[in-house]
Short mmCIF file of C-alpha atoms in Angstrom, two decimals:
data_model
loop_
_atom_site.label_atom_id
_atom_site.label_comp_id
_atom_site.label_asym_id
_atom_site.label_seq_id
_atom_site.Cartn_x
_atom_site.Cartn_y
_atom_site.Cartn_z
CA UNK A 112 32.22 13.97 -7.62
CA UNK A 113 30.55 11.21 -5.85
CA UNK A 114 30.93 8.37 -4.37
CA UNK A 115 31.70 5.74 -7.59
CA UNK A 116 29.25 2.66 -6.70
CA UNK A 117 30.99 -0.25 -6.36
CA UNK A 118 31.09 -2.86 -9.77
CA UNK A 119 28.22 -5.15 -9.92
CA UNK A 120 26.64 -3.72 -7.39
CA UNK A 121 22.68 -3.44 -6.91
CA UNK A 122 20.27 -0.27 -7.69
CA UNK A 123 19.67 -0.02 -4.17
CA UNK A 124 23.40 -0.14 -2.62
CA UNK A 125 22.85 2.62 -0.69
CA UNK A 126 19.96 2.87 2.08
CA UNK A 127 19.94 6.25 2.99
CA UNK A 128 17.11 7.06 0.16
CA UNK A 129 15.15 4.17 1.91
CA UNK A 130 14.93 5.66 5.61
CA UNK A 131 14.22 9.21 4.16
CA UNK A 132 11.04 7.97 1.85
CA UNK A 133 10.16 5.86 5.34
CA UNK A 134 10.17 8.60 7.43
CA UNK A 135 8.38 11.20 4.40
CA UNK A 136 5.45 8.09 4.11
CA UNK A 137 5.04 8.25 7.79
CA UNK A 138 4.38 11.97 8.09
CA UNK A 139 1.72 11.64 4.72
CA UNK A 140 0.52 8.31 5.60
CA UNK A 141 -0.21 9.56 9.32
CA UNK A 142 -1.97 12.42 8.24
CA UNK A 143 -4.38 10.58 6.30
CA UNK A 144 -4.75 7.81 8.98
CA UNK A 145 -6.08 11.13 11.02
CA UNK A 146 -8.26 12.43 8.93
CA UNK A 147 -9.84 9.67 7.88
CA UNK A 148 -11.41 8.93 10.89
CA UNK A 149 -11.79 12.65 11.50
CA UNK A 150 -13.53 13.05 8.48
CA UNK A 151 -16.23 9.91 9.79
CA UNK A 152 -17.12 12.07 13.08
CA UNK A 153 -17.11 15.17 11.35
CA UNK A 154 -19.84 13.80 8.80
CA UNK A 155 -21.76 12.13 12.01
CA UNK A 156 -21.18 16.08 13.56
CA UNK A 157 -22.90 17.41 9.99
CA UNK A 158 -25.80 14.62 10.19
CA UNK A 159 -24.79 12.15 7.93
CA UNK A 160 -25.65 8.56 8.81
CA UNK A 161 -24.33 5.43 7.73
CA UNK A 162 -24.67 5.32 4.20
CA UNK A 163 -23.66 8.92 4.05
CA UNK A 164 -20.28 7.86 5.92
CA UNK A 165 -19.88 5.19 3.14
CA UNK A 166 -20.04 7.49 0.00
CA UNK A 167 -17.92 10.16 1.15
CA UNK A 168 -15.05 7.29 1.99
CA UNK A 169 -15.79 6.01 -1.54
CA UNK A 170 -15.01 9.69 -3.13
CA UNK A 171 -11.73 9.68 -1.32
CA UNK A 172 -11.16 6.73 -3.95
CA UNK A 173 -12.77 8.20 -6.91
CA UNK A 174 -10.48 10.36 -8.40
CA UNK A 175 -7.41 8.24 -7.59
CA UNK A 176 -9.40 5.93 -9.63
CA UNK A 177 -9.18 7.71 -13.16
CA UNK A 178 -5.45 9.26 -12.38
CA UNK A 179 -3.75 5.90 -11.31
CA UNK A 180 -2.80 4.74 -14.83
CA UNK A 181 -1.77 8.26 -16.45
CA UNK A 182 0.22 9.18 -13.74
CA UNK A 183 1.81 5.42 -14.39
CA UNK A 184 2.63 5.73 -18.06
CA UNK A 185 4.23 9.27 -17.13
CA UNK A 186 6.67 7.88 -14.22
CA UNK A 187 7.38 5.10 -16.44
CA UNK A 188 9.54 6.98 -18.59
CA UNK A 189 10.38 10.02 -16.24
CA UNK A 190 11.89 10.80 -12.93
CA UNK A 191 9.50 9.86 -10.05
CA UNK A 192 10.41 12.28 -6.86
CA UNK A 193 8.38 15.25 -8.36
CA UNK A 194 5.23 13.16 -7.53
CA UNK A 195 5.98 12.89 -3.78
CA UNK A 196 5.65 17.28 -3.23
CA UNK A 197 2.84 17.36 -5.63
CA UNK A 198 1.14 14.47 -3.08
CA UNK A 199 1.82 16.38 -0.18
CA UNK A 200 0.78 19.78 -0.97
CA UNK A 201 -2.65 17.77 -2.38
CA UNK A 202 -3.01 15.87 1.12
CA UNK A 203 -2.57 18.82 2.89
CA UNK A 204 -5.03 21.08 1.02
CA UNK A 205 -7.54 18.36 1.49
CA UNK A 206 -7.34 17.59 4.99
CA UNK A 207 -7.35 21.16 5.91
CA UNK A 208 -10.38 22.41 3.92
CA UNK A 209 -12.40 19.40 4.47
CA UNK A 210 -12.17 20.87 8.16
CA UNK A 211 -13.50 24.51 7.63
CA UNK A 212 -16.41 23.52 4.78
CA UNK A 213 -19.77 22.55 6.28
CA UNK A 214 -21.70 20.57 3.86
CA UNK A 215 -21.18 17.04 2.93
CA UNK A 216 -20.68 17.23 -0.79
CA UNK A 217 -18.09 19.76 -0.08
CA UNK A 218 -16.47 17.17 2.54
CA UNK A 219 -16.95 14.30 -0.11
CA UNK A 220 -15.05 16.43 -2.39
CA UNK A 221 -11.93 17.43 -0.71
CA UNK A 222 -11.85 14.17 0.84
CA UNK A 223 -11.55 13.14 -3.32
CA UNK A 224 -8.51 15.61 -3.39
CA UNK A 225 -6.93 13.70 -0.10
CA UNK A 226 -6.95 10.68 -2.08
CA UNK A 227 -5.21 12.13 -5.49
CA UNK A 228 -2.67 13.49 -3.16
CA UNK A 229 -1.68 9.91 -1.74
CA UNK A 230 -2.05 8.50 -4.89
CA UNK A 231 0.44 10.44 -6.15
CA UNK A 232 3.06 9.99 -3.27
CA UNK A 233 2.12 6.47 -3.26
CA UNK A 234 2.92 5.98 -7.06
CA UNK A 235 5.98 8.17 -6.88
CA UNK A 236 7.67 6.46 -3.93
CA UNK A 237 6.46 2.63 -4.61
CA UNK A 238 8.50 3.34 -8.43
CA UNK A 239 11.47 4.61 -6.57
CA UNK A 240 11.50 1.41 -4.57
CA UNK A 241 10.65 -0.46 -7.77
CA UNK A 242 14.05 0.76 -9.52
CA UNK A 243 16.05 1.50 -6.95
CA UNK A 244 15.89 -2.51 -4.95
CA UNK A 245 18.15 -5.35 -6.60
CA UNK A 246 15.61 -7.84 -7.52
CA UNK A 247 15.93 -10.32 -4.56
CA UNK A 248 16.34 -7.52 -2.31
CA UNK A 249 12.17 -6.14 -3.21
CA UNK A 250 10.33 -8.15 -0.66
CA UNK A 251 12.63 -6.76 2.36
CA UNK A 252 12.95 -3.13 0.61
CA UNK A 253 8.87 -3.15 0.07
CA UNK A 254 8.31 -4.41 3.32
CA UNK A 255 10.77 -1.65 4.84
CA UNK A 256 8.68 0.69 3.00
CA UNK A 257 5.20 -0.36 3.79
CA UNK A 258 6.85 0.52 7.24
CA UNK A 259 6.88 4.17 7.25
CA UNK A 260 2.60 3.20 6.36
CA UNK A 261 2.28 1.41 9.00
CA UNK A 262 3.90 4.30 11.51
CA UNK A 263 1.51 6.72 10.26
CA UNK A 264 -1.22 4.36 10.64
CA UNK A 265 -0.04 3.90 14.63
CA UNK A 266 0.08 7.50 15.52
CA UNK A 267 -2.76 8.80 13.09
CA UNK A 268 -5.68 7.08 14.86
CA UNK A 269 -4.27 8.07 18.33
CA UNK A 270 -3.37 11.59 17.68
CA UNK A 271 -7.25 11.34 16.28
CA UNK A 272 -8.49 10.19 19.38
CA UNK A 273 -6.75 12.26 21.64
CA UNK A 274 -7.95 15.37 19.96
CA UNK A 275 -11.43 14.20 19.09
CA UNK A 276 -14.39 14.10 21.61
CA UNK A 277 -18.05 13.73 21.51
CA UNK A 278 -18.82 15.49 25.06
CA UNK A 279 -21.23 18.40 24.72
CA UNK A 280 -22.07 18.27 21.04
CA UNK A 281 -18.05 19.12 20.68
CA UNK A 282 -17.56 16.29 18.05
CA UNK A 283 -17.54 18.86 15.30
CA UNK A 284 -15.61 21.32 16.46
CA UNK A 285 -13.02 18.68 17.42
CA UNK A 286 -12.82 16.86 14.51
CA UNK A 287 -12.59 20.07 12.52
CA UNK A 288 -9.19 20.90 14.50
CA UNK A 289 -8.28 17.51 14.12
CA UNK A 290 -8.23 17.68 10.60
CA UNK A 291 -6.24 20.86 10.53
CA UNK A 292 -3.45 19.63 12.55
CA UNK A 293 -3.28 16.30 10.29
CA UNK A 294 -2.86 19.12 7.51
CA UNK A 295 0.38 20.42 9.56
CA UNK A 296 1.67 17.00 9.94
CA UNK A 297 1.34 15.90 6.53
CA UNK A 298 3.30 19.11 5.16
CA UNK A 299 6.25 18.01 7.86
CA UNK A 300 6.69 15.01 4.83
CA UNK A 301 8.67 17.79 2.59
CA UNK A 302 11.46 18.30 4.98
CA UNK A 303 12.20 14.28 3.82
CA UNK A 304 12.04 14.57 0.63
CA UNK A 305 15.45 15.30 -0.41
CA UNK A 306 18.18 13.24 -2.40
CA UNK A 307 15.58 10.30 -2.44
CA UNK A 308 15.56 9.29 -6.16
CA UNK A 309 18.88 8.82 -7.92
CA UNK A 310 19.12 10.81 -10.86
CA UNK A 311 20.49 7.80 -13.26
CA UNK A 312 18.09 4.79 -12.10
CA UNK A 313 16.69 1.79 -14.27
CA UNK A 314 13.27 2.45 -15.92
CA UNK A 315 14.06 6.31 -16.75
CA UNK A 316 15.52 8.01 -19.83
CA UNK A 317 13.99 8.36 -23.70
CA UNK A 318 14.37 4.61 -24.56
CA UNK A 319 12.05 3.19 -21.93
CA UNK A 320 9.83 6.09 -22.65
CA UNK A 321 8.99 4.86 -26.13
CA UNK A 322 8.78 1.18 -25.09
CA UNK A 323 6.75 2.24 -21.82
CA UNK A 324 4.40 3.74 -24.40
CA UNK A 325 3.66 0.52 -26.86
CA UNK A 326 2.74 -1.81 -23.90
CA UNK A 327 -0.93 -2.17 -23.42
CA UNK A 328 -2.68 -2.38 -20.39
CA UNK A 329 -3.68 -6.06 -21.69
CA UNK A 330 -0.63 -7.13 -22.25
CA UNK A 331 0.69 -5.78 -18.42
CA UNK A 332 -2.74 -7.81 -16.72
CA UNK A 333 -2.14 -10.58 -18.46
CA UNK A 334 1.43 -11.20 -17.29
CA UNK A 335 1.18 -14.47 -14.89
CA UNK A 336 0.98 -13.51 -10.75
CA UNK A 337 -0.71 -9.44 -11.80
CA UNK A 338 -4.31 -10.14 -11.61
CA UNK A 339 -3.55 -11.99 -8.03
CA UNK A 340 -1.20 -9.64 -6.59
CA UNK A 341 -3.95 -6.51 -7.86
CA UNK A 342 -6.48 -8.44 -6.37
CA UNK A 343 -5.09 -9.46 -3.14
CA UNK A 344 -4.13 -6.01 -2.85
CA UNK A 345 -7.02 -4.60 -3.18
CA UNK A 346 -9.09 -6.73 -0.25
CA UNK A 347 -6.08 -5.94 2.38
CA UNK A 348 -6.79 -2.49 1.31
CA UNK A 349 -10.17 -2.59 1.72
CA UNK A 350 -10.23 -4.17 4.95
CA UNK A 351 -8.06 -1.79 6.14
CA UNK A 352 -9.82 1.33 4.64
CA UNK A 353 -13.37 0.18 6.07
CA UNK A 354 -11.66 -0.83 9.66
CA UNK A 355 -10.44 3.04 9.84
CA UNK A 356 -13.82 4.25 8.25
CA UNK A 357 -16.45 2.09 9.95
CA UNK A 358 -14.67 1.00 13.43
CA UNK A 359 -15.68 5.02 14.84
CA UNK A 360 -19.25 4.45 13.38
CA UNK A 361 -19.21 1.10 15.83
CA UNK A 362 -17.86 2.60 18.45
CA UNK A 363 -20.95 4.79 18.35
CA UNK A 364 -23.15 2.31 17.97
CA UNK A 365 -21.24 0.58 21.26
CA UNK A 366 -21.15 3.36 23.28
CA UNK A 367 -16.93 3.11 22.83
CA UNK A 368 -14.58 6.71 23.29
CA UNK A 369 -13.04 7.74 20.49
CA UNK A 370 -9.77 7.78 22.42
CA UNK A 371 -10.32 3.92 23.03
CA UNK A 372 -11.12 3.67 19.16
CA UNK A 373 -8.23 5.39 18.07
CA UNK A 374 -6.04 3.47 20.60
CA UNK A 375 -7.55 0.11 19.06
CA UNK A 376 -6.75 1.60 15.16
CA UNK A 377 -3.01 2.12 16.38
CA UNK A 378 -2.96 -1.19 17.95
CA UNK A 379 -4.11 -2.66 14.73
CA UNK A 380 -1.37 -0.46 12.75
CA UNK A 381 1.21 -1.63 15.53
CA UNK A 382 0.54 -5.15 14.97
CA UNK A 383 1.04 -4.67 11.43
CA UNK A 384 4.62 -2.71 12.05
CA UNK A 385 5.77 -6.29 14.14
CA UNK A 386 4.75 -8.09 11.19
CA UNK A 387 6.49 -7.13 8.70
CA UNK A 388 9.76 -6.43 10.85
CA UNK A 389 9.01 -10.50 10.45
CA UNK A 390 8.74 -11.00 7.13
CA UNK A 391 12.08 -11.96 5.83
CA UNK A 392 12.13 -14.82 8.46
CA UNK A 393 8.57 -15.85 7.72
CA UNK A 394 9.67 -16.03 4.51
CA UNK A 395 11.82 -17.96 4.75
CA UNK A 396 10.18 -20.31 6.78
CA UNK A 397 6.72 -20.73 4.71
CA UNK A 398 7.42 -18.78 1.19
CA UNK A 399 5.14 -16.14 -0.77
CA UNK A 400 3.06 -18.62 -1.45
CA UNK A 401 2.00 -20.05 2.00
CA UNK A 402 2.58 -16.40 3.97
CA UNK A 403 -0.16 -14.97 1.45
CA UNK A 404 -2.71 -17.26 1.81
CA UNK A 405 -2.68 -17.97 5.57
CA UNK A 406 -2.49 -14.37 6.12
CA UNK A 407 -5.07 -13.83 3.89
CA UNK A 408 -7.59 -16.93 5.37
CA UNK A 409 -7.27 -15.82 9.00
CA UNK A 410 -7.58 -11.90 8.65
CA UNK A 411 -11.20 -13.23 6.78
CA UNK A 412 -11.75 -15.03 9.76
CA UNK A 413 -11.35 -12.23 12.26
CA UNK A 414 -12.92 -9.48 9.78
CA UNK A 415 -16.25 -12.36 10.03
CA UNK A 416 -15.76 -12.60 13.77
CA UNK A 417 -16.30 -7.62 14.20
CA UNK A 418 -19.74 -8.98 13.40
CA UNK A 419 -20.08 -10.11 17.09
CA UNK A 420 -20.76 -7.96 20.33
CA UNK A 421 -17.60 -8.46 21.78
CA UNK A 422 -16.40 -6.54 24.89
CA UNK A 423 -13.22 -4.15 24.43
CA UNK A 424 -10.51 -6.32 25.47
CA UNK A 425 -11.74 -9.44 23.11
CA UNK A 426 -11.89 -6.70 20.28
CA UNK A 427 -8.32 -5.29 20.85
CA UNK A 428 -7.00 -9.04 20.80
CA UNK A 429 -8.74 -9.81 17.32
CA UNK A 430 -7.93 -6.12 16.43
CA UNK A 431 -4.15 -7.08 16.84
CA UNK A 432 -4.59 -10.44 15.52
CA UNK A 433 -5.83 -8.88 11.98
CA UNK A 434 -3.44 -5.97 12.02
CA UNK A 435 -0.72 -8.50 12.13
CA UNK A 436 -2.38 -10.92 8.99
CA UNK A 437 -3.13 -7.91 7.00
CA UNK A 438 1.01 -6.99 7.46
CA UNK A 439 1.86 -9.45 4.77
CA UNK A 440 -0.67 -8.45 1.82
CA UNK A 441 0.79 -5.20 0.67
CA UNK A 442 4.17 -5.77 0.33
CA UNK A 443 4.38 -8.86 -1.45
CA UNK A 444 1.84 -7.85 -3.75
CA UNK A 445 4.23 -5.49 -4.51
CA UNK A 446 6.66 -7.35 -5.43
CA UNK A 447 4.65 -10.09 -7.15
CA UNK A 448 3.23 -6.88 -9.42
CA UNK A 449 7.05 -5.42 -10.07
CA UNK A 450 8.77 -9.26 -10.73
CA UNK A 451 5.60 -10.36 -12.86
CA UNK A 452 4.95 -7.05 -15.24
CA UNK A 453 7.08 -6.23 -18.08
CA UNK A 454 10.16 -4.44 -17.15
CA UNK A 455 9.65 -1.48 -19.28
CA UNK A 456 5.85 -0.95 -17.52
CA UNK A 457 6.38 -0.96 -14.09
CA UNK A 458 5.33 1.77 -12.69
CA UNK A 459 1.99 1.23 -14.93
CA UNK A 460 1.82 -2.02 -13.40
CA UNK A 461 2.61 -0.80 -9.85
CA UNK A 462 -0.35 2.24 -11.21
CA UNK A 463 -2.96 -0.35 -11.91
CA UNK A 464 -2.26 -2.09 -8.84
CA UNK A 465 -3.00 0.63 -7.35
CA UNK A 466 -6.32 1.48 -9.43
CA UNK A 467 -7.26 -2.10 -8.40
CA UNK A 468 -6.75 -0.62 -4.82
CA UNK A 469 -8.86 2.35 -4.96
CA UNK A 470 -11.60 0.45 -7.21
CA UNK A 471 -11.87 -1.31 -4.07
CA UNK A 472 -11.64 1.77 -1.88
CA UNK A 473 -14.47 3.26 -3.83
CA UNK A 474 -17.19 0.39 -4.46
CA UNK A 475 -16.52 -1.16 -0.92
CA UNK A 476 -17.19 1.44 1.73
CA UNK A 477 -20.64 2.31 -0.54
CA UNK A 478 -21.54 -1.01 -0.78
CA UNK A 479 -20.64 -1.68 3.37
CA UNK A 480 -22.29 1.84 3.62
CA UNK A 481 -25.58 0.32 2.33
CA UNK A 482 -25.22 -3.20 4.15
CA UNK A 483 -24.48 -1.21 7.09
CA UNK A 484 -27.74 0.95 6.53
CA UNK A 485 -30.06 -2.24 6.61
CA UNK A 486 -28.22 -4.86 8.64
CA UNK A 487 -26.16 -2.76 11.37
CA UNK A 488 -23.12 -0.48 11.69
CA UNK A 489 -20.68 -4.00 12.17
CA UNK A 490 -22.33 -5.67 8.91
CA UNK A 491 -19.39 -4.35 6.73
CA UNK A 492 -16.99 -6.75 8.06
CA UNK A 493 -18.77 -9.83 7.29
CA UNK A 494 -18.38 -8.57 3.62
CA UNK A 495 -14.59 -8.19 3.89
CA UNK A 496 -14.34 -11.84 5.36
CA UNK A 497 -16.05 -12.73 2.46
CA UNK A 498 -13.36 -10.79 0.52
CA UNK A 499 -10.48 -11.68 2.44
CA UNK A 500 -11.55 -15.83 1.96
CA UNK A 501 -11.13 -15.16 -1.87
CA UNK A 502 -8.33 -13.48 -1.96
CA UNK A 503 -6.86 -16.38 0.14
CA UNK A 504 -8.18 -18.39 -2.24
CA UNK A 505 -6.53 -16.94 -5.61
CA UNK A 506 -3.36 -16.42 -4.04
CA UNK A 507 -3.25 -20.21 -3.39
CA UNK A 508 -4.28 -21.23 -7.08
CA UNK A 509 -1.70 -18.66 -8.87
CA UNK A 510 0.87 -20.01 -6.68
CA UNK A 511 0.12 -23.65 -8.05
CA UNK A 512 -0.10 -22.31 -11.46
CA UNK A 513 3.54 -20.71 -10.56
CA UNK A 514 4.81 -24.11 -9.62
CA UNK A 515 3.60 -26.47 -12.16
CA UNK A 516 4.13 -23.84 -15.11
CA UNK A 517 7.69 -22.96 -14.06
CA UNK A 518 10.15 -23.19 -17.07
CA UNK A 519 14.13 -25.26 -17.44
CA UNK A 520 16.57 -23.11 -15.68
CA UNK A 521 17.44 -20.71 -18.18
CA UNK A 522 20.56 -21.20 -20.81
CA UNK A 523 21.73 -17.94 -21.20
CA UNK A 524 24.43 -18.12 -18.89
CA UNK A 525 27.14 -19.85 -20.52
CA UNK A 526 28.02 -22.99 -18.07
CA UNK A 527 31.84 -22.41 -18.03
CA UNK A 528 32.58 -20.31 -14.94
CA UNK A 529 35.91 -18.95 -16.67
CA UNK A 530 33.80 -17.20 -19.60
CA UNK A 531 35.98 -14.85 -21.59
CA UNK A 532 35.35 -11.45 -20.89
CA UNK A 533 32.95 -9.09 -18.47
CA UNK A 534 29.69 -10.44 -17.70
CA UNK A 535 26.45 -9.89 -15.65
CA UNK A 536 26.60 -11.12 -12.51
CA UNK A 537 24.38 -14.13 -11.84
CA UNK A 538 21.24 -13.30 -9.66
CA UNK A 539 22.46 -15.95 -7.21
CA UNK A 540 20.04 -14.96 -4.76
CA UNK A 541 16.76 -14.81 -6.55
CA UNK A 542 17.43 -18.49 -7.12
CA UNK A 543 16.64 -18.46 -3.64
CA UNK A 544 13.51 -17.19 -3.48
CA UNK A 545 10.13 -19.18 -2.79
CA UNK A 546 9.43 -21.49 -5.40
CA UNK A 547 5.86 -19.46 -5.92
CA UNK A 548 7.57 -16.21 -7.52
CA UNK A 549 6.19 -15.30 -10.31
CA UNK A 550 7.62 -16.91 -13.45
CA UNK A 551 8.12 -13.66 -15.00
CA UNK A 552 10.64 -13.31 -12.06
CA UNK A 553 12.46 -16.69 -13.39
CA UNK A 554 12.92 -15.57 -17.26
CA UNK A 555 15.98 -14.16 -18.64
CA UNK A 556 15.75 -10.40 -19.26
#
């Protein structure tokens, strides 16, 4: 028998689970943070210009972009650890065969198969974290978890570089191996994958299956603090899909190594590590509300400021300087998503979160590819400073609406402290949370 969990203890007493899905996302999330710039050179190797570079990044996003919500309703009412294997294996297949094909479509489409695969792990492991966190403990358990991300997306880029190089026409037999070996690393994610999901969690079982099932997708975006935490997800996305995408076509264009562009990807990725190892002080210090949208105004500002020929060491500094205001996005949009959707729907919310992400993935990098085609390789950037400022801007406004719109403490709770017989035990510590939660957050279940 097992360990019996102590009484009134949270979903996520034990942390073991948590270091184990870190350590699987860093493997998967590394692999794709090496072939995605892989794939770039490769395509440059096979002829493909600009715009070409921007529609095969879009594919990665296009079948992602159909699956998200199915594969929502489905971990909604089931057990979510089959999904991380099934992401894997799918990562893997795609990252290796996009390096042995020679044609673009056929790049495009396996690079569409990469993407299913971490949509898939993604889903599966952001539900586990959903169910398995106490409520007030989501913004440090997210952030924790958009760690293992942040690993792979330090030591992706590098391992990219290192292996990568343009010296007598070698870029595409370089990138090719490049992409195999990101195929190796990805499958090194299964030996993690054990005893992450507990087999009795919140969310799970026949009950929440037919609830899961009558909630419409209406109903889940129109939930206060959704539509802001989708959207804001999906520009930090964004900004950080076209940084990995477009920063090697620069780099041409600048007459920049790819070792010094992979070593400027990781230092953006390392900067974002630092901040959210910050977060639950920053936190506390400004609140959701505030950490969003500052985060959110100055990575515009530095995205707006690529546009300009700046030497190497000016572009690390601003490099770091975004990596660390793009830490903050995904995370609490996480948790804004999970606190603000109906309990029985969220992994469907967590789902279209994600769809929001890879609408993003798939209509930006076309649209930067064609801005890119006409007004230079560093246009892209002005467009997601232009994205960035609105997100800034909608995460301030829902936050007001939070605060003005917040209910009376609820009732529920009977006010006598000596209440006859066993109880739930009062969520002392969400009270403590920033005052721009989500009100859904604030309601009695």
């Amino acid at each position: 028998m097992s360990r019996a969990r102590r009484p009134g203890a949270g979903p996520g007493s034990g942390r073991g689970w948590l270091l184990r899905l870190v350590i699987a996302f860093a493997f998967a999330q590394g692999a794709v943070s090496m072939a995605r710039p892989a794939v770039s050179y490769r395509a440059l190797a096979l002829g493909a210009d600009e715009t070409a570079v921007g529609v095969i990044a879009g594919v990665y996003a296009l079948l992602p972009l159909f699956a998200a919500v199915p594969l929502g309703r489905r971990t909604d009412h089931g057990r979510c650890a089959p999904l991380l294997p099934i992401g894997v294996v799918l990562i893997s297949g795609g990252c290796a065969l996009s390096g042995v094909v020679s044609s673009l479509p056929a790049m495009a489409a396996w690079s569409g198969v990469m993407g299913l695969g971490h949509l898939c792990f993604v889903i599966g492991a952001q539900s586990i974290v959903a169910r398995q966190s106490a409520p007030a403990e989501q913004d440090r358990d997210f952030g924790h978890f958009t760690i293992g991300a942040s690993l792979g997306q330090l030591g992706g880029p590098i391992a990219a570089g290192a292996l990568i190089s343009g010296e007598s026409g070698a870029l595409g037999r370089t990138s090719a191996l490049a992409l195999l070996v990101s195929a190796g690393v990805c499958a090194v994610a299964l030996t993690s994958l054990w005893r992450i999901e507990h087999r009795r969690t919140p969310g799970a079982g026949p009950g929440v299956h037919k609830a899961a099932d009558k909630v419409p997708v209406t109903r889940i975006l129109g939930a206060r603090g959704v539509p802001a935490g989708i959207f804001i997800s999906m520009a930090v996305l964004s900004a950080t899909d076209i940084l990995t995408a477009y920063l090697p076509v620069v780099g041409e264009h600048r007459g920049i190594a790819p070792a010094t562009v992979g070593l400027l990807l990781s230092l953006r990725a390392a900067a974002t590590i630092a901040c959210r190892l910050v977060m639950t002080p920053m936190l506390r210090l400004l609140g959701r509300t505030a950490l969003l949208t500052t985060s959110c105004l100055l990575a515009g500002l530095l995205c707006a400021g690529m546009v300009l020929p700046v030497p190497v060491p000016a572009l690390a500094v601003m490099l770091a300087a975004l990596g660390f205001c793009l830490g903050a996005g995904q995370p609490l949009s996480m948790t804004t998503v999970v606190q603000a959707a109906p309990a029985e729907a969220r992994s469907t919310a967590l789902a279209l979160r994600l769809t929001g992400n890879r609408l993003g993935q798939a209509a930006a990098p076309a649209a930067a590819g064609l801005i890119a085609g006409t007004a230079g390789a560093a246009a892209p950037f002005a467009l997601l400073g232009a994205l960035l400022l609105a997100a800034a801007g909608l995460g301030l406004r829902s936050g007001r609406t939070a605060r003005t719109s917040v209910p009376p403490e609820p009732t529920s709770v009977p006010p006598e402290p000596t209440s006859v017989g066993p109880s739930e035990p009062t969520p002392v510590r969400e009270r403590e949370q920033d005052d721009s939660a989500p009100v859904a957050d604030r309601k009695p279940s």
